[in-house]
Amino acid sequence: MIKKVRPHITQNEPLLFERSSPGKKGYQLPDLDVPAIDPTQALGAANTRAEIEDFPEVSEVDVIRHFTRLSTWNYAIDLGCYPLGSCTMKYNPRVNELVARTEGLAWIHPYQPESLAQGALEIIGVLESMLAEITGMDAVTLQPAAGAHGELTGILLTRALLQSRGNARKKVLVPDSAHGTNPATATMCGYTVENIKSNDRGVIDIATLSQAVTEDVAALMVTNPNTVGVFEEDIKKIAEVMHDKGAVVYMDGANMNALVGIARPGDFGIDVMHLNLHKTFSTPHGGGGPGSGAVAVKKHLEPFLPGPRLKRDGGKWSWNYDLPQSVGRVRAFYGNFGVLVRALAYIMAHGGPGLRVATMDAVLNANYLRKLLEPHYQIAYQAPSMHECVFSDDRQAKRGVRTGDIAKRLIDYGFHPYTVSFPLIVHGALMIEPTETEGKAELDLLADALISVAGEVEQDPEMVLKAPHSTRTSRVDEVAAARRPILRWKPQSTASLAAD
Amino acid sequence: MIKKVRPHITQNEPLLFERSSPGKKGYQLPDLDVPAIDPTQALGAANTRAEIEDFPEVSEVDVIRHFTRLSTWNYAIDLGCYPLGSCTMKYNPRVNELVARTEGLAWIHPYQPESLAQGALEIIGVLESMLAEITGMDAVTLQPAAGAHGELTGILLTRALLQSRGNARKKVLVPDSAHGTNPATATMCGYTVENIKSNDRGVIDIATLSQAVTEDVAALMVTNPNTVGVFEEDIKKIAEVMHDKGAVVYMDGANMNALVGIARPGDFGIDVMHLNLHKTFSTPHGGGGPGSGAVAVKKHLEPFLPGPRLKRDGGKWSWNYDLPQSVGRVRAFYGNFGVLVRALAYIMAHGGPGLRVATMDAVLNANYLRKLLEPHYQIAYQAPSMHECVFSDDRQAKRGVRTGDIAKRLIDYGFHPYTVSFPLIVHGALMIEPTETEGKAELDLLADALISVAGEVEQDPEMVLKAPHSTRTSRVDEVAAARRPILRWKPQSTASLAAD
Amino acid sequence: MLDTIGVPDLESLFSHLPDDVRIQKPLNIPAGKSEYDIIDYFKARGAENANGYASFLGAGVYNHYRPVMVDTIVSRGEFLTSYTPYQPEISQGTLTSIFEFQTMVCQLTGMDVANASMYDGSTAVPEAAMMAVRVTGRDRVVASRAVHPEYREVLRTYAQHQGMPVEDFGYDAKSGQIDLADLESKLDNKTAAVIIQSPNFFGIIENTKQAAQLAHSKGALLIFVFTEAASLGILEPPRDADIVAGELQSFAIPPSYGGPFAGVIAAKEKFLRQMPGRLVGESKDTHGNRAFCLTLSTREQHIRREKATSNICTNQALIALMATVYMSVYGKEGLRELAVQNMSKAHYLAGKLSPRFTGPFFNEFAVKTDGHSAGEVNEALLPKKIIGGLDLERFYPELKDTMLLCCTEMSRREQMDEVAQAFK
Amino acid sequence: MLDTIGVPDLESLFSHLPDDVRIQKPLNIPAGKSEYDIIDYFKARGAENANGYASFLGAGVYNHYRPVMVDTIVSRGEFLTSYTPYQPEISQGTLTSIFEFQTMVCQLTGMDVANASMYDGSTAVPEAAMMAVRVTGRDRVVASRAVHPEYREVLRTYAQHQGMPVEDFGYDAKSGQIDLADLESKLDNKTAAVIIQSPNFFGIIENTKQAAQLAHSKGALLIFVFTEAASLGILEPPRDADIVAGELQSFAIPPSYGGPFAGVIAAKEKFLRQMPGRLVGESKDTHGNRAFCLTLSTREQHIRREKATSNICTNQALIALMATVYMSVYGKEGLRELAVQNMSKAHYLAGKLSPRFTGPFFNEFAVKTDGHSAGEVNEALLPKKIIGGLDLERFYPELKDTMLLCCTEMSRREQMDEVAQAFK
Ligand SMILES: Cc1ncc(COP(=O)(O)O)c(C=O)c1O
Ligand SMILES: Cc1ncc(COP(=O)(O)O)c(C=O)c1O
């Protein structure tokens, strides 16, 4: 029985272009206090355009209604649990939005004198040291813009280190459970990828690994806890094996929400890792970013970090550009500063003890769900779960219903689905990460919904296959979208739907 | 056919009290930097309470979800046209919200030294003079908190004036089309109310009025344009009739949105009037306030205005409390300052010319709707419409469908209904005020919806009587609510509905 | 659109207005400004007011921390840009939150019913008095001089033409609490209500029980007024009062130079039908789902017109929502902890000074400025970016060289020490 | 919950972690702070930075007015707290706005297709270069020295291990535009792409047509880079380019010390399958309603893994939404008027100084500081609360005593006059 939602009306809304009518205005500029210049005269006709063809013309009220109506078509954390595995969709404290908008922080230019940016530098400095403490690493760069960008940085560092030792090597080992960004990153750094098969406990098999590690191997990209939510208990041994062969251990830290305050990668043999500040440290996901992919390293990798590096002397912060061994910039300026501010605010609000409690609650919630769901869904691996629990759709598949269908039906129950069919090593995976900010009531509703769906799969698989049934947009034809891509509005193409 | 909305799911949400569980916390206070005091010791057990019985205990994420979910059950201007007659539901520019939150304006104490409040006083001073210019009156007080409060102030002023002339008189004349606050106000000021019957053109009949005006009559409370949206063309004559008998003419300015920049009450014989800043000057209605009921008067009433009065000398603003003839304060401090800031921002954004254009567009929109709807609904009066048009449900009533039912059905079409069964002189009134901030597209949808409903009334009145059909909450039993009032949650009373 | 209407131009829409009624020259208001200019203008005005000052002013307006959650919620267009919930089917968000507001106000005050809000505390007082008059059929009210002076002014303004004589009674010069003897002497069988405030204007906690006994013994109602809602986190609620008229500014409502605030009236169930203002009640929809709606509107002006319990229409809904969110964020524990912090700070500062009254106080207290005048003490504080207390002589001639100081959770120890210094 | 799981306490949930893996002592991070303390802390940090200064810095980050509407929209929880729209049935809000973003970017740039965003302009450049390599099957890229120096650094970082040699070509010392002869000399049949920026780092508008002809004549693609999106309101879009890699910071994205910003890649339709990043496409739902969804994801890492077009996953959606709202507010007329204001201000100031280059410019230009060094001029401005321009020698040793100045609609005439003064 559906307990969490009821149908209501939502406003339709055309595309902005379909709302547009010539001459409508939503802005007013201050009066120009200097002589106006004629662009064509000043720049020549060849350099100027007559108009931005088909660009929208709408009023201020059109704009607010357009986007407000659109927003009501979205699901969001503010509306309910968002158990998207591997994405750590936790509550985003609003104070972080406020402080990030402080005039002295939001309106400072990256090239203004360092003497007029000491507050910003202090924030960066403090965050770097707190992340070093949390990860147990020696140095941190905040330049990368997201996790994948952090991976790129980390593997470039790896390569630079090995290069400095005379041989950059050829291969990067990636467990078959790894996130797609791992192999993609290795390739971008000129390495070939060798997949490591996980064992029947869902973790890296030391024997398999040992065999794979040759003089050609530059690094292992390990995710811990891994993407099936299982902690790699042999991590120290794994690191040993790699280090013995002179290879580097890179840790994908996307799952740090399971470890903060409990275990530190720096203490279990990791050389370099990235953190997803937008996951573990709760900066809003914003429909797909922005993020920050801070990279933490051990001493031996520090000389290769991207520049500039922050330094402090005589009580003053400044940027150091004199870094002979640096791999070079991975982006302009100093990173997603606005995201860094939010992450630091989050850390300050929790404090050391609070961060640890958050981690424990995250693991508690995942294990609670696992317990409630295990009778109804096939758990992927028996090993204990950390911050997320992963099931397979084996039982439901027998009735012709796959994880993606169950996900769609879950929408009718008022939830955003879990992560579908990732990791790849789990056949038809349901990857569920509740995070610590969900209360028991919401978790019970989620379990209740998934159990109810499991029942529906038995009684009426057809109905489940057609879900969702209660949303303003029913199942979308993604195949058609890819077969005949329409990636932009054009005057004719969608006019017929204007009333929509 | 319903073009404006589609059904979607909305989250259910229990009452905060039903979400509550002991020990949950949504706050953290700064550390106490002085010795903590034991309340019972300091104040005595008799003066202290053990706890606030049954008060909610929830987390921060509970709070944001609770109110976010609740908000999705509301209709609002940001979602679409809100043609609630007499309420002037126009778009509320968001810059007004920003400036009202400026630290130096939002965080100043009414008793702080005037030398440290000059900016606030300047805002009040400028707004007073602009409203005087707009109304054509001589002086303005911004103390009243809303329209009805302004009426109270205005009638108190009237009484004080007449008193000073030796006789406060007994009666206030109120047209039968007047808003309920008018007669209620007269009573609060110790006057008896005499209703003036409107003529068949929906306006005040000079003959009827002349008869009613005796030496006992203190004032006439006239609304212009009146509540049927018709301009009292004889207003000057009306004022003459009153003035000849030494009576005062009070104007209810709730409908000033039809006159700003076009005609000024001060120019057509009004002695005292109020403005609803939250209507004409677009301060957000916020689910029912706050508002501001600025009162504007002619010279002869100025001495009686509530104190303190703003004065300026030597380039400095200050409050003058020495007002021997003042009727006294109508509220503490100086008025709804935060609302005044928004109103001034609105006036500045439009400027004189812009305000006039807004008025013309408001009247344009009302007349456009009238034209489209006249074939389908019975217009209440033939007289030309100003900012709103009022119909009666005579034709639909024949099929057993009343204005209230049509309103409910309009909800299914994605609109907030017009004002229902007001004014009382129109049998089953449909009072429609689109305001100037609606575009043609939205107006066409509204007309289309109302016309479609008119058709449904003919074909399937039963269906209309059961509307709305598509909202998460169907028709509410208001009779039961009044028969057995439940005005607060109690531990038992609603526990059963916790899942709701 | 003009074509549809059948007029040549916009002007023609007004052609039926007599010439001598139409405006003669354009409004003398400058042309519209850009958003950027407007923000600039108000920032400049704000800069002309006190900025970054610590303040020890209370006296009805309190400087409490305002959680970020409050604006997060009230800024949602669905709350900000809707109006009075006349149509419950598309207003359940507002209606539900008001029902919660009414409930929390009852829980705080110990009353049975509360309305959806009044303009502010000062206007709630006369409305409460008028309510008592309707309930008792008597006309006279007596009010403590320790009730906020401006509230009493408003009471007099409202009362003057309703045949509702208002008389004050005094306070005990030593304790700062109401003078029970004087109250008793002012009571008679025409008295509809006794009005007291607690904590009173001097921050002193009144003996509500005794005041209630006295009032009831003479068949009058007790109207209990509060200006510092934060005190209800720890103080015994006025269970013996008949009507409570209060101001919720302390609950996340910015001082904003005196408004908009949110007043409220709460009362014993039996007086329900005489309450002014909007009330939200619980009911069901046709499917049996719980639903809320405005109710008992037969009390109100739009139905009852000249016989209405009040003329109030638009009230302070959005501001009341701020208070509702605030109460939700702090909750049972939070309001208590907050009250304790406020008390502790006030008692810390009072400990360094010589309070004028002996009665128990919450977060406000009166002190003699001894050597110097209150004005001098405040002058001395301004350079330190501290706004001192209220000079009580302004409202109480008998209280020369006496200052009312208020401390909240926002008052810092260093600043309080500065204040103490200034008295030296 | 512990009972359900069947463990005695929270600790036990971690008992399977080897002891030597678990943390040895508590994190050395102070206890949690209150919201109020946190706001205080960041206000204090903000106060340590430049506040209330007028700035003439551009160089890739521009100081444009940010309409209030932008935060009004992006602060709505439905946009702020949702993630990548994997589930289109409950993500149409995000998907529709991205589709509009893609469309507006195409309209601005004259390209056929645009993606949902890249991290920023600087990372969009190497992604565009890699895209060109995939398209042409060639490996070499040549980049104008007048492309933002930090963008070129990033290009080199990305390129170094992909067997993608990067070579610079010069600019004309007089005009400040690319040196066509030098470009031609650097082109060969291994060249996958020519990269230029316009307005370039010196603010000069490049001759994109000629650059395109040269590139195409050698079978290379032209990659057009922009850092000042506001220029596209008036400048001829790069219709002859094959790929456009740009930064949208100018569109309501606060400078925020360098990020988060929103990069974008747009291209000719035929290169679609080689585009990196997310793409939103139009489709229908089972009821035939128009619906949007992520599409062509077979290019992406989560499907293609080591063969993906890029490793990008999380991008800059919310920031892209800011730009979308900005473009909606200004619209066709607004962006043009805005561009004219920017130009007019810059040309006003340039008129009072001696520009270093002769090429046409938009809102940025280089000037010789003559007598004094760039540093001296800036020093002289600081006391006037003005942050001057960028010392070009920092990136271009050959440009001694040369400053890059930027004016936007926010630059006030008085301030520009002050700047001119400082050169005297
Ligand atoms: C396990 C894992 N690794 C890496 C990433 C990539 O991080 P980002 O999306 O911030 O680039 C993600 C997030 O999608 C992830 O879940
Ligand atoms: C005609 C008229 N007069 C007076 C009022 C009362 O104004 P307020 O609600 O601000 O007290 C209203 C608004 O409801 C009205 O429409």
Coordinates of N, CA, C and O in Angstrom, one line a residue, chain A residues 63-141:
Chain A
V63 N 9.7 34.3 -15.9 CA 10.9 33.6 -15.5 C 10.7 32.8 -14.2 O 10.9 31.6 -14.0
I64 N 10.1 33.6 -13.2 CA 9.9 32.9 -11.9 C 8.9 31.8 -12.0 O 9.1 30.7 -11.4
R65 N 7.9 32.0 -12.8 CA 6.9 30.9 -12.9 C 7.5 29.7 -13.7 O 7.3 28.6 -13.4
H66 N 8.2 30.0 -14.7 CA 8.8 29.0 -15.5 C 9.6 28.0 -14.7 O 9.4 26.8 -14.6
F67 N 10.6 28.6 -13.9 CA 11.5 27.7 -13.2 C 10.9 27.2 -11.9 O 11.2 26.1 -11.5
T68 N 9.9 27.9 -11.3 CA 9.2 27.4 -10.2 C 8.4 26.2 -10.6 O 8.4 25.1 -9.9
R69 N 7.7 26.3 -11.7 CA 6.9 25.2 -12.2 C 7.8 24.0 -12.5 O 7.5 22.9 -12.1
L70 N 8.9 24.3 -13.2 CA 9.8 23.2 -13.6 C 10.3 22.5 -12.3 O 10.3 21.3 -12.2
S71 N 10.6 23.3 -11.3 CA 11.1 22.7 -10.1 C 10.2 21.7 -9.4 O 10.6 20.7 -8.8
T72 N 8.9 21.9 -9.6 CA 7.9 21.0 -9.0 C 7.9 19.7 -9.6 O 7.2 18.8 -9.2
W73 N 8.6 19.5 -10.8 CA 8.6 18.2 -11.4 C 9.8 17.4 -10.9 O 10.0 16.2 -11.4
N74 N 10.6 17.9 -10.1 CA 11.8 17.3 -9.5 C 11.5 16.6 -8.2 O 10.7 17.1 -7.4
Y75 N 12.2 15.5 -8.0 CA 12.3 14.9 -6.6 C 13.6 15.5 -6.0 O 14.5 15.9 -6.8
A76 N 13.7 15.6 -4.7 CA 14.9 16.1 -4.1 C 15.0 15.7 -2.6 O 14.0 15.2 -2.1
I77 N 16.2 15.8 -2.1 CA 16.4 15.4 -0.7 C 15.5 16.2 0.2 O 14.9 15.6 1.2
D78 N 15.2 17.4 -0.1 CA 14.3 18.2 0.7 C 12.9 17.6 0.8 O 12.1 18.0 1.6
L79 N 12.6 16.8 -0.2 CA 11.3 16.1 -0.3 C 11.3 14.8 0.4 O 10.2 14.3 0.8
G80 N 12.4 14.1 0.4 CA 12.4 12.8 1.0 C 13.7 12.0 0.8 O 14.7 12.6 0.1
C81 N 13.8 10.8 1.3 CA 15.0 10.0 1.2 C 15.3 9.8 -0.3 O 14.5 9.6 -1.1
Y82 N 16.6 9.8 -0.5 CA 17.2 9.7 -1.9 C 18.3 8.7 -1.9 O 19.5 9.1 -2.0
P83 N 17.9 7.4 -1.8 CA 19.0 6.4 -1.5 C 19.8 6.0 -2.6 O 20.1 4.8 -2.9
L84 N 20.3 6.9 -3.4 CA 21.0 6.7 -4.6 C 22.4 6.2 -4.2 O 23.3 7.0 -3.8
G85 N 22.6 4.9 -4.4 CA 23.9 4.3 -3.9 C 25.1 4.9 -4.5 O 25.1 5.3 -5.7
S86 N 26.1 5.1 -3.7 CA 27.4 5.6 -4.2 C 27.4 7.1 -4.3 O 28.4 7.7 -4.6
C87 N 26.2 7.8 -4.1 CA 26.2 9.2 -4.3 C 26.0 10.0 -3.0 O 26.1 11.2 -3.0
T88 N 25.8 9.2 -1.9 CA 25.8 9.9 -0.6 C 24.9 11.1 -0.6 O 25.3 12.2 -0.3
M89 N 23.6 10.9 -0.8 CA 22.6 12.0 -0.9 C 22.2 12.3 0.5 O 21.1 11.9 0.9
K90 N 23.0 13.0 1.3 CA 22.6 13.4 2.6 C 22.0 14.8 2.6 O 22.1 15.5 1.6
Y91 N 21.4 15.2 3.7 CA 20.8 16.5 3.9 C 21.9 17.6 3.8 O 23.0 17.4 4.2
N92 N 21.5 18.7 3.1 CA 22.5 19.8 2.9 C 22.1 20.9 3.8 O 21.1 21.7 3.5
P93 N 22.8 21.2 4.9 CA 22.5 22.3 5.8 C 22.4 23.6 5.0 O 23.4 23.9 4.3
R94 N 21.4 24.4 5.3 CA 21.2 25.6 4.5 C 22.2 26.7 5.0 O 22.5 27.7 4.3
V95 N 22.7 26.6 6.2 CA 23.7 27.6 6.7 C 24.9 27.6 5.7 O 25.5 28.7 5.4
N96 N 25.2 26.5 5.1 CA 26.3 26.4 4.2 C 26.1 27.3 3.0 O 27.0 27.9 2.4
E97 N 24.8 27.4 2.5 CA 24.5 28.2 1.4 C 24.6 29.7 1.8 O 25.1 30.5 1.0
L98 N 24.3 30.0 3.0 CA 24.3 31.4 3.4 C 25.8 31.8 3.5 O 26.2 32.8 2.9
V99 N 26.6 31.0 4.2 CA 28.0 31.5 4.3 C 28.8 31.6 3.0 O 29.6 32.4 2.8
A100 N 28.4 30.7 2.1 CA 29.1 30.7 0.8 C 28.8 32.0 0.0 O 29.5 32.4 -0.9
R101 N 27.7 32.6 0.4 CA 27.2 33.8 -0.2 C 27.7 35.1 0.5 O 27.4 36.2 0.1
T102 N 28.5 34.9 1.6 CA 29.0 36.1 2.3 C 29.7 37.0 1.2 O 30.5 36.4 0.4
E103 N 29.5 38.3 1.2 CA 30.0 39.1 0.2 C 31.5 39.0 0.1 O 32.0 38.8 -1.0
G104 N 32.2 39.0 1.2 CA 33.7 38.9 1.2 C 34.2 37.6 0.7 O 35.4 37.4 0.5
L105 N 33.3 36.6 0.5 CA 33.8 35.3 0.0 C 33.3 35.0 -1.4 O 34.0 34.5 -2.3
A106 N 32.1 35.5 -1.7 CA 31.5 35.2 -3.0 C 32.0 36.2 -4.1 O 32.0 35.9 -5.3
W107 N 32.4 37.4 -3.6 CA 32.7 38.4 -4.6 C 34.2 38.8 -4.6 O 34.6 40.0 -4.6
I108 N 35.1 37.8 -4.5 CA 36.5 38.1 -4.6 C 37.1 37.5 -5.8 O 36.7 36.4 -6.2
H109 N 38.0 38.2 -6.4 CA 38.5 37.8 -7.7 C 39.8 37.0 -7.5 O 40.6 37.4 -6.6
P110 N 40.0 35.9 -8.2 CA 41.2 35.1 -8.0 C 42.5 35.8 -8.2 O 43.5 35.3 -7.7
Y111 N 42.5 36.9 -8.9 CA 43.8 37.6 -9.1 C 43.9 38.8 -8.2 O 44.9 39.6 -8.4
Q112 N 43.0 39.0 -7.3 CA 43.2 40.2 -6.4 C 44.4 39.9 -5.5 O 44.8 38.8 -5.3
P113 N 45.1 41.0 -5.0 CA 46.3 40.8 -4.2 C 46.1 39.9 -3.1 O 45.0 39.9 -2.4
E114 N 47.1 39.0 -2.8 CA 46.9 38.1 -1.7 C 46.7 38.8 -0.4 O 46.0 38.3 0.5
S115 N 47.2 40.0 -0.3 CA 47.0 40.7 1.0 C 45.5 41.0 1.2 O 45.0 41.3 2.3
L116 N 44.7 41.0 0.1 CA 43.3 41.3 0.2 C 42.5 40.0 0.0 O 41.3 40.0 -0.4
A117 N 43.1 38.9 0.2 CA 42.4 37.6 0.1 C 42.8 36.6 1.3 O 42.6 35.4 1.2
Q118 N 43.4 37.2 2.3 CA 43.8 36.4 3.4 C 42.7 35.5 4.0 O 43.0 34.4 4.4
G119 N 41.5 36.0 4.1 CA 40.4 35.2 4.6 C 40.1 34.0 3.8 O 39.9 32.9 4.3
A120 N 40.2 34.2 2.5 CA 39.9 33.1 1.6 C 41.1 32.0 1.7 O 40.8 30.8 1.8
L121 N 42.3 32.5 1.8 CA 43.4 31.6 1.9 C 43.4 30.8 3.2 O 43.6 29.6 3.3
E122 N 42.9 31.5 4.3 CA 42.8 30.9 5.6 C 41.8 29.7 5.5 O 42.1 28.6 6.0
I123 N 40.7 29.9 4.8 CA 39.7 28.9 4.7 C 40.3 27.7 4.0 O 40.1 26.5 4.4
I124 N 41.0 28.0 2.9 CA 41.6 26.9 2.1 C 42.6 26.1 3.0 O 42.6 24.9 3.0
G125 N 43.4 26.9 3.7 CA 44.5 26.3 4.5 C 43.9 25.4 5.6 O 44.3 24.3 5.8
V126 N 42.8 25.9 6.3 CA 42.2 25.2 7.4 C 41.6 23.9 6.8 O 41.7 22.8 7.4
L127 N 40.9 24.0 5.7 CA 40.2 22.8 5.1 C 41.2 21.8 4.7 O 41.1 20.6 5.0
E128 N 42.3 22.2 4.1 CA 43.4 21.3 3.7 C 43.8 20.5 4.9 O 43.9 19.3 4.9
S129 N 44.1 21.2 6.1 CA 44.6 20.5 7.2 C 43.6 19.6 7.8 O 43.9 18.5 8.3
M130 N 42.3 20.0 7.8 CA 41.3 19.1 8.4 C 41.1 17.9 7.6 O 40.9 16.8 8.1
L131 N 41.2 18.0 6.3 CA 41.0 16.8 5.4 C 42.2 15.9 5.5 O 42.1 14.7 5.5
A132 N 43.4 16.5 5.8 CA 44.6 15.7 6.0 C 44.4 14.9 7.3 O 44.7 13.7 7.3
E133 N 43.9 15.5 8.3 CA 43.6 14.8 9.6 C 42.6 13.7 9.4 O 42.8 12.6 9.9
I134 N 41.5 14.0 8.6 CA 40.4 13.0 8.5 C 40.9 11.8 7.7 O 40.5 10.7 8.0
T135 N 41.8 12.0 6.7 CA 42.3 10.9 5.8 C 43.6 10.3 6.4 O 43.9 9.2 5.9
G136 N 44.2 11.0 7.3 CA 45.5 10.5 7.7 C 46.6 10.6 6.7 O 47.6 9.8 6.7
M137 N 46.4 11.5 5.8 CA 47.4 11.8 4.8 C 48.3 13.0 5.1 O 48.0 13.7 6.1
D138 N 49.3 13.3 4.3 CA 50.2 14.3 4.6 C 49.9 15.7 4.0 O 50.3 16.7 4.5
A139 N 49.4 15.6 2.8 CA 49.1 16.9 2.1 C 47.9 16.8 1.2 O 47.5 15.7 0.8
V140 N 47.2 17.9 1.0 CA 46.0 17.9 0.3 C 45.9 19.0 -0.8 O 46.4 20.1 -0.5
T141 N 45.4 18.7 -1.9 CA 45.2 19.8 -2.9 C 43.6 19.9 -3.1 O 43.0 18.8 -3.2

